[in-house]
């Protein structure tokens, strides 16, 4: 009973104790719940905007839509640069345990070249984290099928499809059309980076580089809803990509092919211009390279082969090859002589086969001396001097004219300056003058050098394109248009632009042109060899530019010289004479002389007139 | 003696009130049942959205609720004295099971928490959530309150032995909840305030050694990211950033049911389990959160009311501890999802998907109702005899 009593007392005490505890914990619960509720209020109401934006940016991603690059087609609508759907095998290194073994496995089921592996390894080092690295481009159907079958053995490998630039004519148009390549670090100015978001390739050279701004188009963008893994769930809105514009060329792929065939495997260049507007009908540079190799990255091995080759296949000889123009400038100098009143059509110059300056016993020899041991004829006039390429006549004319008026005359034909053709990296050539020599070499001009410039040798340098423009001036009797490869952008024609004008009486032009006609027509003309079977009239000029200096009395002996020391052969021509349509310039590097070049021009012109008459 | 007294009281109640209502017959407390039902229904609505409108998950959760409801109903039928009688045995058996887990347990994601008995797999640590307050209430109610130092020491040993067993599984969240439920009983039994204060000081002092020797690396990471989630945006900070974003983007009234992009687009991890309140907050806004808080407040209030009026000391200690345990789990979940407490795996009671946690919560509410049914008897009893 006593125990019961004590428990009864405890009952009261304990009740108040536990009630006290309930009060305290209840109050604590209230405080904690209110504090937590405030926490939610703070997140949801006070800082709502911050989290709303955060949620939005979680949910919405931007996807860039790559624009289709503008296609390029030749004058007849043949596509020369297109975008082809292509399949690329890519590797996600994060998903692969043993990369070397995976590559080995891939190599067993599809063909992997050494250069492909090399390009892959380089790209692997430079990739951004979590990005895929391309391993093989342009998978064919069979490769895709084999890869699909072996998919389970190759985790981390994916096949991606995309449009890839493709040049159907390959090396034939490599120098002109150029190529695109993956955008490199230095390819884009910081200001233009925005324009290239969503683009993977950029025009590196040729027309692809020159017309980059119109070809590339503009990337579109779509706002997409994504889930936490980045998978797209749907498109919220999109701004379509703006495709690049289409380029239409003056160039004729057929003509280019004929030029390539005619030149064969010789080093050199062939240019054909439309005399009436400067359109580039053909522009071939040998040796050539395959532009398709560059599109998705060329291997270092392949690239050094091209870069280090003695034959310099990466150089576009048409606009970057600089050679002494040699005798091809004689018609222009003749016209200048007539214009300056130094000569007339009947002025005669004695031709013993060499020329000497007063007070100097050095003999400036005519090329004919080596062939016949004497001059072309006892006396020579302008027309026959052009036709037979008489050096003595032009030594005399140059001597009378003086270097500076001569330089001025040659420059008026567009020589010694860039033509401004729509291709990048054109070279300017060189027409020397006394001022130039003082500035460049710090020496004064010697009279003998004037004679050498008078036959287009010495310091003189011209590109085939420059000579084509200068020849056009003669063909059109005073006017040449700036050479243009592109005829129209998206059907919008590019208006011809005058490059240079030379004012002269018609009689003067006639004399010079008659001389050029005689190179073919006259039996002693230097290009008489192409006369046979000619169905149109041609005015032309041959040239032989020296690669090595021939000593005073030494004899040029082709057999003794290595191939690379032989003379370059030039040929410039236009046709038909009365109403010139086409201007052709051919250069055969180390071809020996002009006679190596005119058969090439003949084939080009034959094809042109067969197609266009 | 007290058994006799209760039996008399029950009989007299029947005489006094005439025909008792069905709810009273079933020992169901309507003022606790109502908010529980509303909460469970609301939880199903949120779960349907959080699961990505999964009918399978919804029906599984309904099944869980029905089972848990049945457990509630059954556990409400026992008399409080019964619980008092079985408490020490349940406790010992559960400790034995916890030891068994350590040796024969089944692992999930590196944690060994499950015990497999042929067809059934269960977590003994969940049973401990109920066994712990039962045992401590039994221990402390046996003798006059407040307890003596010796009995307190034994009580704390009863708290820490299972607590440590669960901690080494490792399961920090459940361990904390289980120990909290034991400490809650000791608190209710009148742990002197100076001890509580000293405990708080010791707790703060223990931070460094606990950090050094007790916490696993992933647990440390969770605490670190609590202070600076951005330091590990895509790793440990991801959950916190995404759940805060989900809650914050809900605004006043939310984005609408099944319209929350954080939840539906799977930015929010564990949206149907531990982080489900973030889904509710995103889709129903602050008003939804407020409603949820009010429901929990109603449950807690009713629980405290039952504690207040419980007839026996054992009943009061037990009821108080069950309510405090429920509150503790709630606060840990609400706090971790909103980024004020470290992320420990504690579900939102009665709303998060999952059967085991729901069973322990519902059985504790069943026990509360058992206590409540005796309380109402006591009140009439008092009216009659005092």
PDB file of N, CA, C and O in Angstrom, chain A residues 114-146:
ATOM      1  N   UNK A 114      47.245   4.562 -92.215  1.00  0.00           N
ATOM      2  CA  UNK A 114      48.161   5.192 -91.269  1.00  0.00           C
ATOM      3  C   UNK A 114      47.870   6.668 -91.110  1.00  0.00           C
ATOM      4  O   UNK A 114      47.909   7.201 -90.006  1.00  0.00           O
ATOM      5  N   UNK A 115      47.526   7.317 -92.227  1.00  0.00           N
ATOM      6  CA  UNK A 115      47.297   8.759 -92.122  1.00  0.00           C
ATOM      7  C   UNK A 115      45.996   9.045 -91.388  1.00  0.00           C
ATOM      8  O   UNK A 115      45.883  10.043 -90.677  1.00  0.00           O
ATOM      9  N   UNK A 116      45.002   8.158 -91.507  1.00  0.00           N
ATOM     10  CA  UNK A 116      43.766   8.345 -90.750  1.00  0.00           C
ATOM     11  C   UNK A 116      44.038   8.246 -89.249  1.00  0.00           C
ATOM     12  O   UNK A 116      43.541   9.045 -88.457  1.00  0.00           O
ATOM     13  N   UNK A 117      44.863   7.270 -88.883  1.00  0.00           N
ATOM     14  CA  UNK A 117      45.203   7.109 -87.467  1.00  0.00           C
ATOM     15  C   UNK A 117      45.996   8.306 -86.969  1.00  0.00           C
ATOM     16  O   UNK A 117      45.806   8.774 -85.850  1.00  0.00           O
ATOM     17  N   UNK A 118      46.845   8.806 -87.835  1.00  0.00           N
ATOM     18  CA  UNK A 118      47.676   9.952 -87.457  1.00  0.00           C
ATOM     19  C   UNK A 118      46.797  11.181 -87.213  1.00  0.00           C
ATOM     20  O   UNK A 118      46.939  11.868 -86.192  1.00  0.00           O
ATOM     21  N   UNK A 119      45.864  11.427 -88.130  1.00  0.00           N
ATOM     22  CA  UNK A 119      44.954  12.562 -87.965  1.00  0.00           C
ATOM     23  C   UNK A 119      44.134  12.377 -86.690  1.00  0.00           C
ATOM     24  O   UNK A 119      43.931  13.319 -85.919  1.00  0.00           O
ATOM     25  N   UNK A 120      43.707  11.138 -86.442  1.00  0.00           N
ATOM     26  CA  UNK A 120      42.903  10.853 -85.249  1.00  0.00           C
ATOM     27  C   UNK A 120      43.685  11.154 -83.972  1.00  0.00           C
ATOM     28  O   UNK A 120      43.187  11.789 -83.057  1.00  0.00           O
ATOM     29  N   UNK A 121      44.932  10.701 -83.934  1.00  0.00           N
ATOM     30  CA  UNK A 121      45.748  10.913 -82.729  1.00  0.00           C
ATOM     31  C   UNK A 121      45.949  12.408 -82.471  1.00  0.00           C
ATOM     32  O   UNK A 121      45.925  12.854 -81.324  1.00  0.00           O
ATOM     33  N   UNK A 122      46.168  13.152 -83.535  1.00  0.00           N
ATOM     34  CA  UNK A 122      46.350  14.600 -83.374  1.00  0.00           C
ATOM     35  C   UNK A 122      45.070  15.235 -82.829  1.00  0.00           C
ATOM     36  O   UNK A 122      45.098  16.030 -81.888  1.00  0.00           O
ATOM     37  N   UNK A 123      43.942  14.847 -83.422  1.00  0.00           N
ATOM     38  CA  UNK A 123      42.667  15.425 -82.986  1.00  0.00           C
ATOM     39  C   UNK A 123      42.364  15.023 -81.550  1.00  0.00           C
ATOM     40  O   UNK A 123      41.781  15.790 -80.788  1.00  0.00           O
ATOM     41  N   UNK A 124      42.778  13.824 -81.172  1.00  0.00           N
ATOM     42  CA  UNK A 124      42.528  13.324 -79.823  1.00  0.00           C
ATOM     43  C   UNK A 124      43.195  14.216 -78.787  1.00  0.00           C
ATOM     44  O   UNK A 124      42.644  14.504 -77.728  1.00  0.00           O
ATOM     45  N   UNK A 125      44.403  14.670 -79.119  1.00  0.00           N
ATOM     46  CA  UNK A 125      45.142  15.516 -78.181  1.00  0.00           C
ATOM     47  C   UNK A 125      44.485  16.881 -78.043  1.00  0.00           C
ATOM     48  O   UNK A 125      44.576  17.512 -76.994  1.00  0.00           O
ATOM     49  N   UNK A 126      43.860  17.356 -79.100  1.00  0.00           N
ATOM     50  CA  UNK A 126      43.355  18.726 -79.091  1.00  0.00           C
ATOM     51  C   UNK A 126      41.879  18.830 -78.748  1.00  0.00           C
ATOM     52  O   UNK A 126      41.331  19.914 -78.700  1.00  0.00           O
ATOM     53  N   UNK A 127      41.228  17.674 -78.523  1.00  0.00           N
ATOM     54  CA  UNK A 127      39.785  17.728 -78.383  1.00  0.00           C
ATOM     55  C   UNK A 127      39.387  18.368 -77.058  1.00  0.00           C
ATOM     56  O   UNK A 127      40.153  18.393 -76.097  1.00  0.00           O
ATOM     57  N   UNK A 128      38.161  18.851 -77.044  1.00  0.00           N
ATOM     58  CA  UNK A 128      37.596  19.349 -75.794  1.00  0.00           C
ATOM     59  C   UNK A 128      37.078  18.157 -74.995  1.00  0.00           C
ATOM     60  O   UNK A 128      36.700  17.146 -75.576  1.00  0.00           O
ATOM     61  N   UNK A 129      37.073  18.270 -73.654  1.00  0.00           N
ATOM     62  CA  UNK A 129      36.608  17.139 -72.849  1.00  0.00           C
ATOM     63  C   UNK A 129      35.197  16.721 -73.256  1.00  0.00           C
ATOM     64  O   UNK A 129      34.372  17.574 -73.598  1.00  0.00           O
ATOM     65  N   UNK A 130      34.960  15.438 -73.234  1.00  0.00           N
ATOM     66  CA  UNK A 130      33.651  14.848 -73.532  1.00  0.00           C
ATOM     67  C   UNK A 130      33.244  14.952 -74.985  1.00  0.00           C
ATOM     68  O   UNK A 130      32.158  14.541 -75.361  1.00  0.00           O
ATOM     69  N   UNK A 131      34.089  15.515 -75.835  1.00  0.00           N
ATOM     70  CA  UNK A 131      33.696  15.608 -77.239  1.00  0.00           C
ATOM     71  C   UNK A 131      34.165  14.361 -77.982  1.00  0.00           C
ATOM     72  O   UNK A 131      35.091  13.681 -77.563  1.00  0.00           O
ATOM     73  N   UNK A 132      33.497  14.093 -79.070  1.00  0.00           N
ATOM     74  CA  UNK A 132      33.836  12.924 -79.874  1.00  0.00           C
ATOM     75  C   UNK A 132      34.938  13.276 -80.864  1.00  0.00           C
ATOM     76  O   UNK A 132      35.026  14.399 -81.328  1.00  0.00           O
ATOM     77  N   UNK A 133      35.738  12.289 -81.168  1.00  0.00           N
ATOM     78  CA  UNK A 133      36.826  12.513 -82.115  1.00  0.00           C
ATOM     79  C   UNK A 133      36.568  11.669 -83.361  1.00  0.00           C
ATOM     80  O   UNK A 133      36.340  10.467 -83.257  1.00  0.00           O
ATOM     81  N   UNK A 134      36.583  12.297 -84.530  1.00  0.00           N
ATOM     82  CA  UNK A 134      36.360  11.529 -85.760  1.00  0.00           C
ATOM     83  C   UNK A 134      37.535  10.586 -86.048  1.00  0.00           C
ATOM     84  O   UNK A 134      38.690  10.967 -85.860  1.00  0.00           O
ATOM     85  N   UNK A 135      37.211   9.387 -86.452  1.00  0.00           N
ATOM     86  CA  UNK A 135      38.263   8.407 -86.756  1.00  0.00           C
ATOM     87  C   UNK A 135      38.357   8.160 -88.250  1.00  0.00           C
ATOM     88  O   UNK A 135      39.431   8.136 -88.817  1.00  0.00           O
ATOM     89  N   UNK A 136      37.185   7.967 -88.870  1.00  0.00           N
ATOM     90  CA  UNK A 136      37.223   7.737 -90.318  1.00  0.00           C
ATOM     91  C   UNK A 136      36.044   8.457 -90.965  1.00  0.00           C
ATOM     92  O   UNK A 136      34.913   8.342 -90.499  1.00  0.00           O
ATOM     93  N   UNK A 137      36.352   9.179 -92.014  1.00  0.00           N
ATOM     94  CA  UNK A 137      35.323   9.923 -92.732  1.00  0.00           C
ATOM     95  C   UNK A 137      34.815   9.140 -93.935  1.00  0.00           C
ATOM     96  O   UNK A 137      35.467   8.213 -94.395  1.00  0.00           O
ATOM     97  N   UNK A 138      33.676   9.565 -94.434  1.00  0.00           N
ATOM     98  CA  UNK A 138      33.134   9.011 -95.669  1.00  0.00           C
ATOM     99  C   UNK A 138      33.101   7.489 -95.663  1.00  0.00           C
ATOM    100  O   UNK A 138      33.660   6.829 -96.539  1.00  0.00           O
ATOM    101  N   UNK A 139      32.442   6.940 -94.648  1.00  0.00           N
ATOM    102  CA  UNK A 139      32.282   5.491 -94.606  1.00  0.00           C
ATOM    103  C   UNK A 139      31.389   5.063 -95.758  1.00  0.00           C
ATOM    104  O   UNK A 139      30.395   5.723 -96.050  1.00  0.00           O
ATOM    105  N   UNK A 140      31.755   3.981 -96.396  1.00  0.00           N
ATOM    106  CA  UNK A 140      30.864   3.501 -97.454  1.00  0.00           C
ATOM    107  C   UNK A 140      29.835   2.531 -96.843  1.00  0.00           C
ATOM    108  O   UNK A 140      29.892   2.200 -95.662  1.00  0.00           O
ATOM    109  N   UNK A 141      28.899   2.101 -97.668  1.00  0.00           N
ATOM    110  CA  UNK A 141      27.790   1.279 -97.167  1.00  0.00           C
ATOM    111  C   UNK A 141      28.299   0.013 -96.490  1.00  0.00           C
ATOM    112  O   UNK A 141      27.798  -0.412 -95.462  1.00  0.00           O
ATOM    113  N   UNK A 142      29.316  -0.591 -97.112  1.00  0.00           N
ATOM    114  CA  UNK A 142      29.832  -1.847 -96.585  1.00  0.00           C
ATOM    115  C   UNK A 142      30.454  -1.624 -95.201  1.00  0.00           C
ATOM    116  O   UNK A 142      30.212  -2.395 -94.264  1.00  0.00           O
ATOM    117  N   UNK A 143      31.253  -0.563 -95.085  1.00  0.00           N
ATOM    118  CA  UNK A 143      31.902  -0.280 -93.796  1.00  0.00           C
ATOM    119  C   UNK A 143      30.862  -0.017 -92.711  1.00  0.00           C
ATOM    120  O   UNK A 143      30.989  -0.461 -91.576  1.00  0.00           O
ATOM    121  N   UNK A 144      29.816   0.714 -93.103  1.00  0.00           N
ATOM    122  CA  UNK A 144      28.768   1.007 -92.120  1.00  0.00           C
ATOM    123  C   UNK A 144      28.096  -0.281 -91.653  1.00  0.00           C
ATOM    124  O   UNK A 144      27.803  -0.452 -90.469  1.00  0.00           O
ATOM    125  N   UNK A 145      27.852  -1.158 -92.614  1.00  0.00           N
ATOM    126  CA  UNK A 145      27.182  -2.415 -92.269  1.00  0.00           C
ATOM    127  C   UNK A 145      28.064  -3.244 -91.329  1.00  0.00           C
ATOM    128  O   UNK A 145      27.601  -3.750 -90.313  1.00  0.00           O
ATOM    129  N   UNK A 146      29.339  -3.357 -91.652  1.00  0.00           N
ATOM    130  CA  UNK A 146      30.251  -4.150 -90.824  1.00  0.00           C
ATOM    131  C   UNK A 146      30.341  -3.560 -89.420  1.00  0.00           C
ATOM    132  O   UNK A 146      30.333  -4.272 -88.420  1.00  0.00           O
TER     133      UNK A 146
END
